[in-house]
PDB file of C-alpha atoms in Angstrom:
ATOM      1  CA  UNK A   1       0.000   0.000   0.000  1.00 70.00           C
ATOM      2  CA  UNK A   2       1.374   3.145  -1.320  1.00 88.00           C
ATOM      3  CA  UNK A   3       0.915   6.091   2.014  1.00 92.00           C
ATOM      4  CA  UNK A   4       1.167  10.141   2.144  1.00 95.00           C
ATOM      5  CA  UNK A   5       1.383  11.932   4.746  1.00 97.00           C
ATOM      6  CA  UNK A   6       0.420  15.526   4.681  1.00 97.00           C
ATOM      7  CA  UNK A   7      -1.228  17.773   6.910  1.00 97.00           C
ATOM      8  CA  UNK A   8      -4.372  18.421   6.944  1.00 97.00           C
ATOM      9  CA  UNK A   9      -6.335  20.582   4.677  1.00 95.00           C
ATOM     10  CA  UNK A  10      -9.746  22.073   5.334  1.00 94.00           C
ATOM     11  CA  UNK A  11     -11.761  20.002   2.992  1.00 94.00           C
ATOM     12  CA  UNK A  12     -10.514  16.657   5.169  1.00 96.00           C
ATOM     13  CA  UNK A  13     -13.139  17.822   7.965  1.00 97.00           C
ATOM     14  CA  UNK A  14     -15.463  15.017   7.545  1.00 97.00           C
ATOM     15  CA  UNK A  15     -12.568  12.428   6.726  1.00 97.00           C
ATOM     16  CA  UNK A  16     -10.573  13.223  10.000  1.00 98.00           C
ATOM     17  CA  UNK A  17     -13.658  13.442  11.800  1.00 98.00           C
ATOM     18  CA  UNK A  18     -14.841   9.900  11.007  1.00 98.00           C
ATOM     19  CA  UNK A  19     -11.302   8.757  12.309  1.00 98.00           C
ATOM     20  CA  UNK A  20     -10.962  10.580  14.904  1.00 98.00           C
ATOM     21  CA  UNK A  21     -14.470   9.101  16.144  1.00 98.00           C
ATOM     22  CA  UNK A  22     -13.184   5.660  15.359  1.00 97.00           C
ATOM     23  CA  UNK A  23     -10.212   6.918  17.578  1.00 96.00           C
ATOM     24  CA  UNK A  24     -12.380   8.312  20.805  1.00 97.00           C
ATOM     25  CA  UNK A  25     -14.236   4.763  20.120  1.00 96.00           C
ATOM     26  CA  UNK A  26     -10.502   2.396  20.397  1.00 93.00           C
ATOM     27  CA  UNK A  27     -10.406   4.263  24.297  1.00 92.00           C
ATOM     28  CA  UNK A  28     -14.137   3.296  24.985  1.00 93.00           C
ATOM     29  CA  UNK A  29     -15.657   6.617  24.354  1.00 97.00           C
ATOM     30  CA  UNK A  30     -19.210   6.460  22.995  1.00 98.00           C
ATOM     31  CA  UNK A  31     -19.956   7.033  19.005  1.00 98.00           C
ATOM     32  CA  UNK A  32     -20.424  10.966  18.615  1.00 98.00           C
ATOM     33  CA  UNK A  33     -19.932  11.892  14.369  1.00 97.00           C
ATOM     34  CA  UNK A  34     -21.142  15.364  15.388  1.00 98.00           C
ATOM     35  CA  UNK A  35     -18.647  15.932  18.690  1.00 98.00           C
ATOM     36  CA  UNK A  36     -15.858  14.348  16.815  1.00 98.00           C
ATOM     37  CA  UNK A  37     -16.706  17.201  13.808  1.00 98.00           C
ATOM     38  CA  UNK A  38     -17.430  19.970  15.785  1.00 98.00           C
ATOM     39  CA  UNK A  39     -14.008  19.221  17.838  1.00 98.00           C
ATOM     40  CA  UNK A  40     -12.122  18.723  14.993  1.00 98.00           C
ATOM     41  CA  UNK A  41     -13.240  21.994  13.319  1.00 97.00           C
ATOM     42  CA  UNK A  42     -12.830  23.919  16.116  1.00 97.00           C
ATOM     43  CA  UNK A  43      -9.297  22.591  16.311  1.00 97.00           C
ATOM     44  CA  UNK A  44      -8.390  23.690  12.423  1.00 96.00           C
ATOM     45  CA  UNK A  45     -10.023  26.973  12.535  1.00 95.00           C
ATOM     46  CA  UNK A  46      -8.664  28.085  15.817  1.00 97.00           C
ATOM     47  CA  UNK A  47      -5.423  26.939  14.150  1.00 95.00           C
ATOM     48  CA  UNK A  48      -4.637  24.887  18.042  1.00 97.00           C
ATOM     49  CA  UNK A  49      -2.726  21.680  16.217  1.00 98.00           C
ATOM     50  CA  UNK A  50      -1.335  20.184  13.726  1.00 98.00           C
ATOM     51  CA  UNK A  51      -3.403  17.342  12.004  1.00 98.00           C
ATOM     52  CA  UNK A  52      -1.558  15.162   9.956  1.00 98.00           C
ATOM     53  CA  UNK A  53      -3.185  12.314   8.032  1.00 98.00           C
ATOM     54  CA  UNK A  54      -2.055   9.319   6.162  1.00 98.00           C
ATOM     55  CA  UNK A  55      -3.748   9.110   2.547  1.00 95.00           C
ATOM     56  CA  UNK A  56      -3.744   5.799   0.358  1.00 91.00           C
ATOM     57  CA  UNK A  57      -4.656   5.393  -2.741  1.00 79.00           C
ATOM     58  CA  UNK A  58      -7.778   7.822  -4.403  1.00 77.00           C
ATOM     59  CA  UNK A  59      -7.764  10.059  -1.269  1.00 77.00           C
ATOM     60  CA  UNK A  60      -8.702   7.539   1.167  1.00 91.00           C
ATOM     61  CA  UNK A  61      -7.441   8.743   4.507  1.00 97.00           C
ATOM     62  CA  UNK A  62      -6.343   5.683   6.690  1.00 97.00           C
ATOM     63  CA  UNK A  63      -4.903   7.170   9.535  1.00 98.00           C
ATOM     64  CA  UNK A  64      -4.317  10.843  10.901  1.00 98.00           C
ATOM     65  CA  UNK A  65      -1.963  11.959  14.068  1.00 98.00           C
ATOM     66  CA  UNK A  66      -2.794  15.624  16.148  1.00 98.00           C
ATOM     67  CA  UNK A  67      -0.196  17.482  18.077  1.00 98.00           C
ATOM     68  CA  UNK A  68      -0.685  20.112  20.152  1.00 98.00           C
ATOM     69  CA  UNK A  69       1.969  22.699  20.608  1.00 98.00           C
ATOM     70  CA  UNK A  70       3.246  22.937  24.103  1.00 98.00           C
ATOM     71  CA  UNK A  71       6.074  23.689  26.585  1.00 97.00           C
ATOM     72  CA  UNK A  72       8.444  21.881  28.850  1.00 96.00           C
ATOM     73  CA  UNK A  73       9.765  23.798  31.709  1.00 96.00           C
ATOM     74  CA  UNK A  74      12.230  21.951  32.470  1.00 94.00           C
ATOM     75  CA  UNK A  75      13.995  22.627  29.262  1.00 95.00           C
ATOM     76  CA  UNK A  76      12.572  25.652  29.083  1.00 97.00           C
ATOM     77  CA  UNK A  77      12.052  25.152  25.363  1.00 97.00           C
ATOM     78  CA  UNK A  78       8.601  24.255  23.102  1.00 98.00           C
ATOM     79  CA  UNK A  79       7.435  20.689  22.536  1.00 98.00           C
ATOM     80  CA  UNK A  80       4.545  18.878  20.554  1.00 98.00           C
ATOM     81  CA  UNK A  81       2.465  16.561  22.693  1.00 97.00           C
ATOM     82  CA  UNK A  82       1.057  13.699  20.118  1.00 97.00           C
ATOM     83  CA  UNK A  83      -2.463  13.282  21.836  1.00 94.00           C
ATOM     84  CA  UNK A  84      -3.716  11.654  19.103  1.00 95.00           C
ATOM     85  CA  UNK A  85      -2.680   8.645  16.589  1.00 97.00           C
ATOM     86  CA  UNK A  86      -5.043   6.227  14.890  1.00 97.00           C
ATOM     87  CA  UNK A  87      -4.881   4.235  11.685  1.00 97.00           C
ATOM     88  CA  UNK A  88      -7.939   2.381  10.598  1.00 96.00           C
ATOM     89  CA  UNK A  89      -7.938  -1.151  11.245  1.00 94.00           C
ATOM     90  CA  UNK A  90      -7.944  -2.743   7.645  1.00 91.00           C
ATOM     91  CA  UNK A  91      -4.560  -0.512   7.420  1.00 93.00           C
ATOM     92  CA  UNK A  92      -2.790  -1.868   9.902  1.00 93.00           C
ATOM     93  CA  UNK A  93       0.535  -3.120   9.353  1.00 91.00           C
ATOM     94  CA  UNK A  94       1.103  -1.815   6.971  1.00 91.00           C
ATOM     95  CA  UNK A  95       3.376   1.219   7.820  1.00 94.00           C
ATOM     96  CA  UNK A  96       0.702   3.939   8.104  1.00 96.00           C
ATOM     97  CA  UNK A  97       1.186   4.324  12.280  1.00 96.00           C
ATOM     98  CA  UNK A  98       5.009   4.542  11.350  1.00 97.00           C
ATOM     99  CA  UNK A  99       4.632   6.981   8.290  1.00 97.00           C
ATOM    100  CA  UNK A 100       2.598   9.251  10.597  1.00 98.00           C
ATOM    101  CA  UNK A 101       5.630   9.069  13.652  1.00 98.00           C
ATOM    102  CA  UNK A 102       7.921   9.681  10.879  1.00 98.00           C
ATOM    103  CA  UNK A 103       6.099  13.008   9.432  1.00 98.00           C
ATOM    104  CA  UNK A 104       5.339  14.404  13.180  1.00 98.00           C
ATOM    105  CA  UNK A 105       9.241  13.982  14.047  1.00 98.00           C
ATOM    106  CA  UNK A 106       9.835  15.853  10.907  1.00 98.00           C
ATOM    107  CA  UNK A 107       7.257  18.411  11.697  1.00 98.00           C
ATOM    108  CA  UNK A 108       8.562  18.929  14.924  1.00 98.00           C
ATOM    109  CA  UNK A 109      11.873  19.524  14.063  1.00 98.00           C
ATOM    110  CA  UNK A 110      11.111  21.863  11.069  1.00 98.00           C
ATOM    111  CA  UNK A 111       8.754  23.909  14.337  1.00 98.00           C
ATOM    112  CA  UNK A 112      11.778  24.381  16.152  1.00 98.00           C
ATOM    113  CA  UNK A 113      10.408  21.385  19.193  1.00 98.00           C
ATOM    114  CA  UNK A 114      12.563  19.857  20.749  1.00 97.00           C
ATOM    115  CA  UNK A 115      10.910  16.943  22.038  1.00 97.00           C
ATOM    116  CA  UNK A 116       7.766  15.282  21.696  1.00 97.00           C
ATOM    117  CA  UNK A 117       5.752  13.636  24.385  1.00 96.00           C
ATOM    118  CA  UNK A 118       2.537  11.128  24.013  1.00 96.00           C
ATOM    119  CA  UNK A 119       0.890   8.587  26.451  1.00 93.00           C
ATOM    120  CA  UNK A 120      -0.546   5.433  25.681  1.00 92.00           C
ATOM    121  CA  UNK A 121      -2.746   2.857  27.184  1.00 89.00           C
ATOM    122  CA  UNK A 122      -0.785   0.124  29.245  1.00 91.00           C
ATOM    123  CA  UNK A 123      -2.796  -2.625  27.051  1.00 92.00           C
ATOM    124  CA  UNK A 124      -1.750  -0.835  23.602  1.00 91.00           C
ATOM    125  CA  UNK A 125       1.299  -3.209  23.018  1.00 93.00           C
ATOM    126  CA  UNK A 126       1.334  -3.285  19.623  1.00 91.00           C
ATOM    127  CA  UNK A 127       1.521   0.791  19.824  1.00 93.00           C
ATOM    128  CA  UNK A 128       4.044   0.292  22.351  1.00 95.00           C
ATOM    129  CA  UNK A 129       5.943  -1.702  20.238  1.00 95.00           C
ATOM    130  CA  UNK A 130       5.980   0.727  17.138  1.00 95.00           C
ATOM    131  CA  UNK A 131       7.112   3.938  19.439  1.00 96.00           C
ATOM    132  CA  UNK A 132       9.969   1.731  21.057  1.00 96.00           C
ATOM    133  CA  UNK A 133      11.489   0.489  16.978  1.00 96.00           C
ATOM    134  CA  UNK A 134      11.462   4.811  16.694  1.00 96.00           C
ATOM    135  CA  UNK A 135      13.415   5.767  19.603  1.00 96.00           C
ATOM    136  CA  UNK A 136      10.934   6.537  21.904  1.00 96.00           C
ATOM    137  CA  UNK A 137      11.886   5.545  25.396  1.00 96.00           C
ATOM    138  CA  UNK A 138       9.706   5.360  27.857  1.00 95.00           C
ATOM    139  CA  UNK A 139       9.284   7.444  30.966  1.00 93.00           C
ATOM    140  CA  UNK A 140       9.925   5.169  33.946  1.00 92.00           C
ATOM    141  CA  UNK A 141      10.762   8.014  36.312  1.00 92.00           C
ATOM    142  CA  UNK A 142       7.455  10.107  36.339  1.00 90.00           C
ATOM    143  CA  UNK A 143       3.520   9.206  37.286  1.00 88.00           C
ATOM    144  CA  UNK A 144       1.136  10.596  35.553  1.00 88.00           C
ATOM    145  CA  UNK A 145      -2.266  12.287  36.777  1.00 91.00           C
ATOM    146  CA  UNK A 146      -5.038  13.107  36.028  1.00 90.00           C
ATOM    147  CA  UNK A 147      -7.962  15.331  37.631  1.00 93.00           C
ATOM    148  CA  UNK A 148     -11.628  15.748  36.471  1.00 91.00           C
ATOM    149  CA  UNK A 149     -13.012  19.247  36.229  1.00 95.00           C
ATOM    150  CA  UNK A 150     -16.430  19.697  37.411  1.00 90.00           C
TER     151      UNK A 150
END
């Protein structure tokens, strides 16, 4: 299968809204087209990350990453935080997950970042496993946490 990455234009809305539900869906979030749209479009015309998306073939988007631009402290320098990374299930294994990594290192690197950061669940091995054959090491020095808001 023959991939592109590219970020996102404005006429993907509906195809990186129908993955990105598919995504909320993979971390047992209820089915919301609408939500996933609305969030998605708020996030490209606010101009608050960078959506990059795997195309194969005639357009056909099979996977899309989003990072958001942040800050570490500690380095006192600017950082992308991948939140998001999903590639449809028919297309996996096939490179698309490490196509995407690939284009957000580049991305981040052309921005001037000099890191990125991104969490994943325990039970995602096979996620695990891609981010490890990259170069990502993983953080066994910090907890994580987490506090709902209202």
């Amino acid at each position: 299968m023959h991939i592109t990455v590219r970020e996102a234009r404005p006429d993907d809305l509906a195809g990186v809204a129908a993955l990105f539900d598919q995504y909320r869906q993979f971390y047992e979030q209820a089915p919301d087209a609408e939500g996933a749209r609305a969030f998605i479009a708020a996030r490209q015309a606010r101009q608050e990350s960078v959506i990059l998306v795997a195309e194969a073939g005639a357009g056909s988007l099979v996977g899309f990453c989003q990072l958001y631009p942040s800050f570490c402290s500690v380095e006192a320098a600017p950082i992308y935080v991948l939140y998001d990374l999903f590639v449809r299930p028919g297309a996996r294994q096939g490179g698309v997950g490490r196509a995407l990594l690939l284009a957000a290192e580049a991305r981040a690197a052309a921005d001037g970042k000099v890191r990125m950061d991104l969490t994943t669940a325990r039970s995602n091995h096979a996620a695990q496993a891609l981010y490890e054959s990259l170069g990502w090491v993983r953080d066994e020095v910090f907890l994580a946490y987490a506090r709902r808001i209202g």
